[in-house]
Amino acid sequence: MRSIPLLPAIVLLVIFLLGPVISSFYGSLTNASLSGTAAQGASFVGFDNYLTLLTDPDFPKSLLLTLVFLVASAILGQNILGLGLALLMRSSGRLIRALVGTFVVTAWVMPEIVAAFSAYAFFNDSGTLNGLLRAVGITGPNWLYGLPMIAIILANIWRGTAFSMLVYAAALHDVPEEIIEAAEVDGAQGWQRLVFITLPLIRRGISTNLMLTTLQTLAVFTLIFVMTGGGPGTNSATLPVLAYQQAFQFGDLGLGTAIATIMLLIGAAFSIFYIRLLKPEVD
């Protein structure tokens, strides 16, 4: 009887979350297409789409690029920089906090398509970054053609760091000042207070932020598509871009949905890992 009030929420979750997942998984087991006879009525083909991916040289390359993008821009870049900025704002004056907060948060609140075109203009061969480098006598590379992964990693760090900064700022706010002061009186250096006191106390916030930034970055499409289109060739085609190409450029909806399903499984694996990190802290 106590669970009856939860029934409406459970029904909504099943309809709007579980329903699309099941539909997507079934779609990955068909030969659905945008053209041809399969466009009128898709046939069940089992795991043929997944077997096709195993023999497609573009898929393992895209999977590797996705993991590199994920680790470099989210797990390391956004989290480390976000924590550093949160610590900076905690120990700085009001003016510094206002300037840093405004500059960083602007990139996050900006519509994604606007942020993507801004990043494209910045990393373009004749864009802002190379213009600044030329001003000091350095000839910059063609970032979007020669170093596309570095460009999109840096752009995603710029775009998403504000979220991590806000999460860590809230977590640091809950750290008791008397514990930090006691450690300082005992002679603990700044890095010792950070490693042995602050980080363990905000462990829950770190795990939660890692999960959220990982899932957000795994689904990044617009930023990459606008900046490089997955190119040159397939040198920056992460799984979301590859799924789009297969489904809407080549018309193979079944294969594109199979890639999306694999992305879902990757996100679930990371989520389970982060939840296990949180488990000892859950009451």
Coordinates of C-alpha atoms in Angstrom, one line a residue:
M1 CA 0.0 0.0 0.0
R2 CA 2.8 2.4 0.7
S3 CA 4.1 2.1 -2.9
I4 CA 0.7 3.2 -4.4
P5 CA 1.6 6.9 -4.4
L6 CA 4.8 6.0 -6.4
L7 CA 2.8 4.3 -9.2
P8 CA 2.3 7.5 -11.3
A9 CA 6.1 8.2 -11.2
I10 CA 6.9 4.6 -12.0
V11 CA 4.5 4.6 -15.0
L12 CA 6.0 7.8 -16.3
L13 CA 9.5 6.4 -16.0
V14 CA 8.5 3.3 -17.9
I15 CA 6.9 5.2 -20.7
F16 CA 9.4 8.0 -21.2
L17 CA 12.7 6.2 -20.2
L18 CA 12.4 2.4 -20.4
G19 CA 10.1 2.5 -23.4
P20 CA 12.5 4.4 -25.7
V21 CA 15.4 2.2 -24.6
I22 CA 13.5 -1.0 -25.5
S23 CA 12.3 0.5 -28.8
S24 CA 15.9 1.6 -29.6
F25 CA 17.3 -1.9 -28.8
Y26 CA 14.6 -3.5 -31.0
G27 CA 15.4 -1.1 -33.8
S28 CA 19.1 -2.1 -33.6
L29 CA 18.0 -5.7 -34.4
T30 CA 16.3 -4.7 -37.7
N31 CA 17.4 -3.6 -41.1
A32 CA 15.4 -0.3 -40.9
S33 CA 16.5 2.2 -43.5
L34 CA 15.7 5.6 -44.9
S35 CA 15.3 4.3 -48.4
G36 CA 14.5 1.1 -50.3
T37 CA 12.1 -1.6 -49.3
A38 CA 13.3 -1.5 -45.6
A39 CA 12.0 2.0 -45.4
Q40 CA 8.5 0.7 -45.8
G41 CA 8.7 -2.2 -43.4
A42 CA 11.9 -3.2 -41.5
S43 CA 12.7 -6.9 -41.0
F44 CA 14.1 -8.5 -38.0
V45 CA 17.8 -9.4 -38.6
G46 CA 19.0 -10.4 -35.1
F47 CA 22.5 -9.3 -34.2
D48 CA 23.6 -8.8 -37.8
N49 CA 24.1 -5.0 -37.2
Y50 CA 26.4 -5.7 -34.3
L51 CA 28.4 -8.3 -36.3
T52 CA 28.7 -5.7 -39.1
L53 CA 30.2 -3.3 -36.6
L54 CA 32.8 -5.9 -35.5
T55 CA 34.1 -6.1 -39.1
D56 CA 33.9 -2.4 -39.8
P57 CA 37.3 -0.7 -39.4
D58 CA 35.7 2.6 -38.6
F59 CA 33.9 1.3 -35.5
P60 CA 36.9 0.3 -33.3
K61 CA 38.6 3.6 -34.3
S62 CA 35.5 5.6 -33.4
L63 CA 35.2 3.7 -30.1
L64 CA 38.9 4.5 -29.2
L65 CA 38.4 8.2 -30.2
T66 CA 35.3 8.3 -27.9
L67 CA 37.2 6.9 -24.9
V68 CA 40.1 9.3 -25.5
F69 CA 37.6 12.2 -25.8
L70 CA 35.8 11.1 -22.7
V71 CA 38.9 10.6 -20.5
A72 CA 40.8 13.7 -21.7
S73 CA 38.0 16.2 -21.7
A74 CA 35.6 15.0 -19.0
I75 CA 37.2 12.7 -16.5
L76 CA 40.5 14.6 -16.4
G77 CA 40.0 18.0 -18.0
Q78 CA 36.7 19.2 -16.7
N79 CA 37.1 17.7 -13.3
I80 CA 40.6 18.8 -12.6
L81 CA 40.1 22.3 -13.9
G82 CA 36.7 22.6 -12.3
L83 CA 38.1 21.6 -8.9
G84 CA 41.0 24.0 -9.4
L85 CA 38.7 26.9 -10.2
A86 CA 36.4 26.1 -7.2
L87 CA 39.4 26.1 -4.9
L88 CA 40.6 29.4 -6.5
M89 CA 37.2 31.0 -6.0
R90 CA 37.0 29.8 -2.4
S91 CA 40.3 31.4 -1.5
S92 CA 40.0 34.6 -3.6
G93 CA 38.4 37.9 -3.1
R94 CA 35.0 38.9 -4.4
L95 CA 36.3 40.6 -7.5
I96 CA 38.3 37.5 -8.6
R97 CA 35.3 35.3 -7.9
A98 CA 33.1 37.5 -10.0
L99 CA 35.5 37.6 -12.9
V100 CA 36.3 33.9 -12.9
G101 CA 32.7 32.9 -12.4
T102 CA 31.4 35.1 -15.2
F103 CA 34.0 34.0 -17.7
V104 CA 33.7 30.3 -17.0
V105 CA 29.9 30.1 -16.6
T106 CA 29.3 32.1 -19.8
A107 CA 30.6 29.2 -21.9
W108 CA 28.2 26.8 -20.1
V109 CA 25.0 28.8 -20.3
M110 CA 25.6 29.6 -23.9
P111 CA 23.5 27.6 -26.3
E112 CA 25.5 24.6 -27.5
I113 CA 25.3 25.5 -31.2
V114 CA 26.6 29.0 -30.4
A115 CA 29.4 27.6 -28.3
A116 CA 30.2 25.2 -31.2
F117 CA 30.5 28.0 -33.7
S118 CA 32.5 30.0 -31.2
A119 CA 35.0 27.2 -30.8
Y120 CA 35.1 26.7 -34.6
A121 CA 36.0 30.4 -35.0
F122 CA 38.6 30.1 -32.3
F123 CA 40.4 27.0 -33.7
N124 CA 40.0 27.8 -37.4
D125 CA 43.2 28.1 -39.4
S126 CA 42.6 31.8 -39.7
G127 CA 40.8 32.1 -36.4
T128 CA 41.5 33.7 -33.0
L129 CA 44.0 31.2 -31.6
N130 CA 46.3 31.3 -34.6
G131 CA 45.9 35.1 -34.7
L132 CA 47.1 35.3 -31.2
L133 CA 50.0 33.0 -32.0
R134 CA 51.0 35.1 -35.0
A135 CA 51.0 38.2 -32.8
V136 CA 53.9 36.7 -30.8
G137 CA 55.7 35.3 -33.9
I138 CA 54.5 31.7 -33.8
T139 CA 52.9 30.0 -36.8
G140 CA 50.0 27.9 -35.5
P141 CA 48.9 24.6 -37.0
N142 CA 45.7 24.0 -38.8
W143 CA 44.0 22.7 -35.6
L144 CA 40.8 21.4 -37.1
Y145 CA 42.6 19.5 -39.9
G146 CA 45.9 18.5 -38.4
L147 CA 44.9 18.2 -34.7
P148 CA 41.1 17.7 -34.6
M149 CA 40.9 15.7 -31.4
I150 CA 43.0 18.2 -29.5
A151 CA 40.8 21.0 -30.7
I152 CA 37.5 19.3 -29.8
I153 CA 38.9 18.1 -26.4
L154 CA 39.9 21.7 -25.5
A155 CA 36.6 23.0 -26.7
N156 CA 34.6 20.5 -24.6
I157 CA 36.7 21.4 -21.6
W158 CA 36.0 25.1 -22.1
R159 CA 32.3 24.3 -22.6
G160 CA 31.8 22.0 -19.7
T161 CA 34.1 23.1 -16.9
A162 CA 31.6 25.5 -15.4
F163 CA 29.4 22.6 -14.4
S164 CA 32.2 20.9 -12.5
M165 CA 33.2 24.2 -10.9
L166 CA 29.7 24.7 -9.5
V167 CA 29.4 21.2 -8.2
Y168 CA 32.8 21.3 -6.5
A169 CA 32.1 24.8 -5.1
A170 CA 29.0 23.5 -3.5
A171 CA 30.9 20.4 -2.1
L172 CA 33.7 22.6 -0.8
H173 CA 31.2 24.8 0.9
D174 CA 30.2 21.9 3.1
V175 CA 33.7 21.1 4.3
P176 CA 34.0 22.3 7.9
E177 CA 36.4 25.2 8.2
E178 CA 37.6 24.0 11.7
I179 CA 39.0 20.8 10.3
I180 CA 41.0 22.7 7.7
E181 CA 42.2 25.1 10.4
A182 CA 43.1 22.3 12.7
A183 CA 45.2 20.6 10.0
E184 CA 46.9 24.0 9.3
V185 CA 47.8 24.4 12.9
D186 CA 49.2 20.9 13.0
G187 CA 51.6 21.9 10.2
A188 CA 49.9 20.3 7.2
Q189 CA 51.0 21.9 3.9
G190 CA 48.4 23.1 1.3
W191 CA 48.7 20.0 -0.9
Q192 CA 48.5 17.8 2.2
R193 CA 45.3 19.4 3.4
L194 CA 43.9 19.0 -0.1
V195 CA 44.8 15.3 -0.6
F196 CA 44.2 14.0 2.9
I197 CA 41.4 16.1 4.1
T198 CA 39.5 18.0 1.5
L199 CA 39.3 15.4 -1.3
P200 CA 38.1 12.6 1.1
L201 CA 35.4 14.9 2.5
I202 CA 34.1 15.7 -0.9
R203 CA 34.4 12.2 -2.3
R204 CA 30.7 11.9 -2.9
G205 CA 30.7 15.2 -4.9
I206 CA 33.6 13.9 -7.0
S207 CA 31.9 10.6 -7.8
T208 CA 28.6 12.3 -8.7
N209 CA 30.3 14.9 -10.9
L210 CA 32.4 12.2 -12.6
M211 CA 29.2 10.4 -13.5
L212 CA 27.4 13.4 -14.8
T213 CA 30.3 14.8 -16.8
T214 CA 31.0 11.4 -18.3
L215 CA 27.4 10.9 -19.4
Q216 CA 27.2 14.5 -20.8
T217 CA 30.5 14.1 -22.7
L218 CA 29.6 10.7 -24.1
A219 CA 26.6 12.3 -25.8
V220 CA 28.4 15.3 -27.3
F221 CA 27.5 15.6 -30.9
T222 CA 26.8 19.3 -31.9
L223 CA 30.2 20.5 -30.8
I224 CA 32.1 17.9 -32.8
F225 CA 29.9 18.0 -35.9
V226 CA 30.1 21.8 -36.2
M227 CA 33.9 22.0 -35.6
T228 CA 35.1 19.0 -37.7
G229 CA 32.1 17.0 -39.0
G230 CA 34.0 14.0 -37.7
G231 CA 36.9 14.6 -40.1
P232 CA 39.2 14.9 -41.6
G233 CA 38.2 11.5 -42.8
T234 CA 37.1 9.7 -39.6
N235 CA 39.9 11.2 -37.4
S236 CA 37.4 12.8 -35.0
A237 CA 34.3 10.7 -35.6
T238 CA 33.3 9.7 -32.1
L239 CA 30.4 7.3 -31.6
P240 CA 27.6 9.9 -31.7
V241 CA 29.0 11.3 -35.0
L242 CA 29.4 7.8 -36.4
A243 CA 25.8 6.9 -35.4
Y244 CA 24.6 10.0 -37.2
Q245 CA 26.6 9.3 -40.3
Q246 CA 25.4 5.7 -40.6
A247 CA 21.7 6.5 -39.8
F248 CA 21.2 9.8 -41.7
Q249 CA 24.0 10.2 -44.2
F250 CA 24.1 6.5 -45.3
G251 CA 20.5 5.8 -44.5
D252 CA 21.1 2.7 -42.4
L253 CA 18.9 3.3 -39.4
G254 CA 19.4 -0.2 -37.9
L255 CA 23.2 0.2 -37.9
G256 CA 23.0 3.7 -36.5
T257 CA 20.7 2.5 -33.7
A258 CA 23.1 -0.3 -32.9
I259 CA 25.9 2.2 -32.4
A260 CA 23.6 4.3 -30.1
T261 CA 22.7 1.2 -28.1
I262 CA 26.4 0.5 -27.6
M263 CA 26.8 4.1 -26.4
L264 CA 24.0 3.4 -23.9
L265 CA 25.8 0.3 -22.6
I266 CA 29.1 2.3 -22.2
G267 CA 27.3 4.9 -20.2
A268 CA 25.6 2.3 -18.1
A269 CA 29.0 0.7 -17.4
F270 CA 30.5 4.0 -16.3
S271 CA 27.5 4.8 -14.2
I272 CA 27.6 1.4 -12.4
F273 CA 31.3 2.0 -11.6
Y274 CA 30.7 5.5 -10.2
I275 CA 27.7 4.2 -8.2
R276 CA 30.0 1.6 -6.6
L277 CA 32.4 4.4 -5.6
L278 CA 29.5 6.1 -3.9
K279 CA 28.1 3.0 -2.2
P280 CA 30.3 3.2 1.0
E281 CA 29.1 6.7 1.5
V282 CA 25.4 6.0 1.1
D283 CA 23.6 5.7 4.4

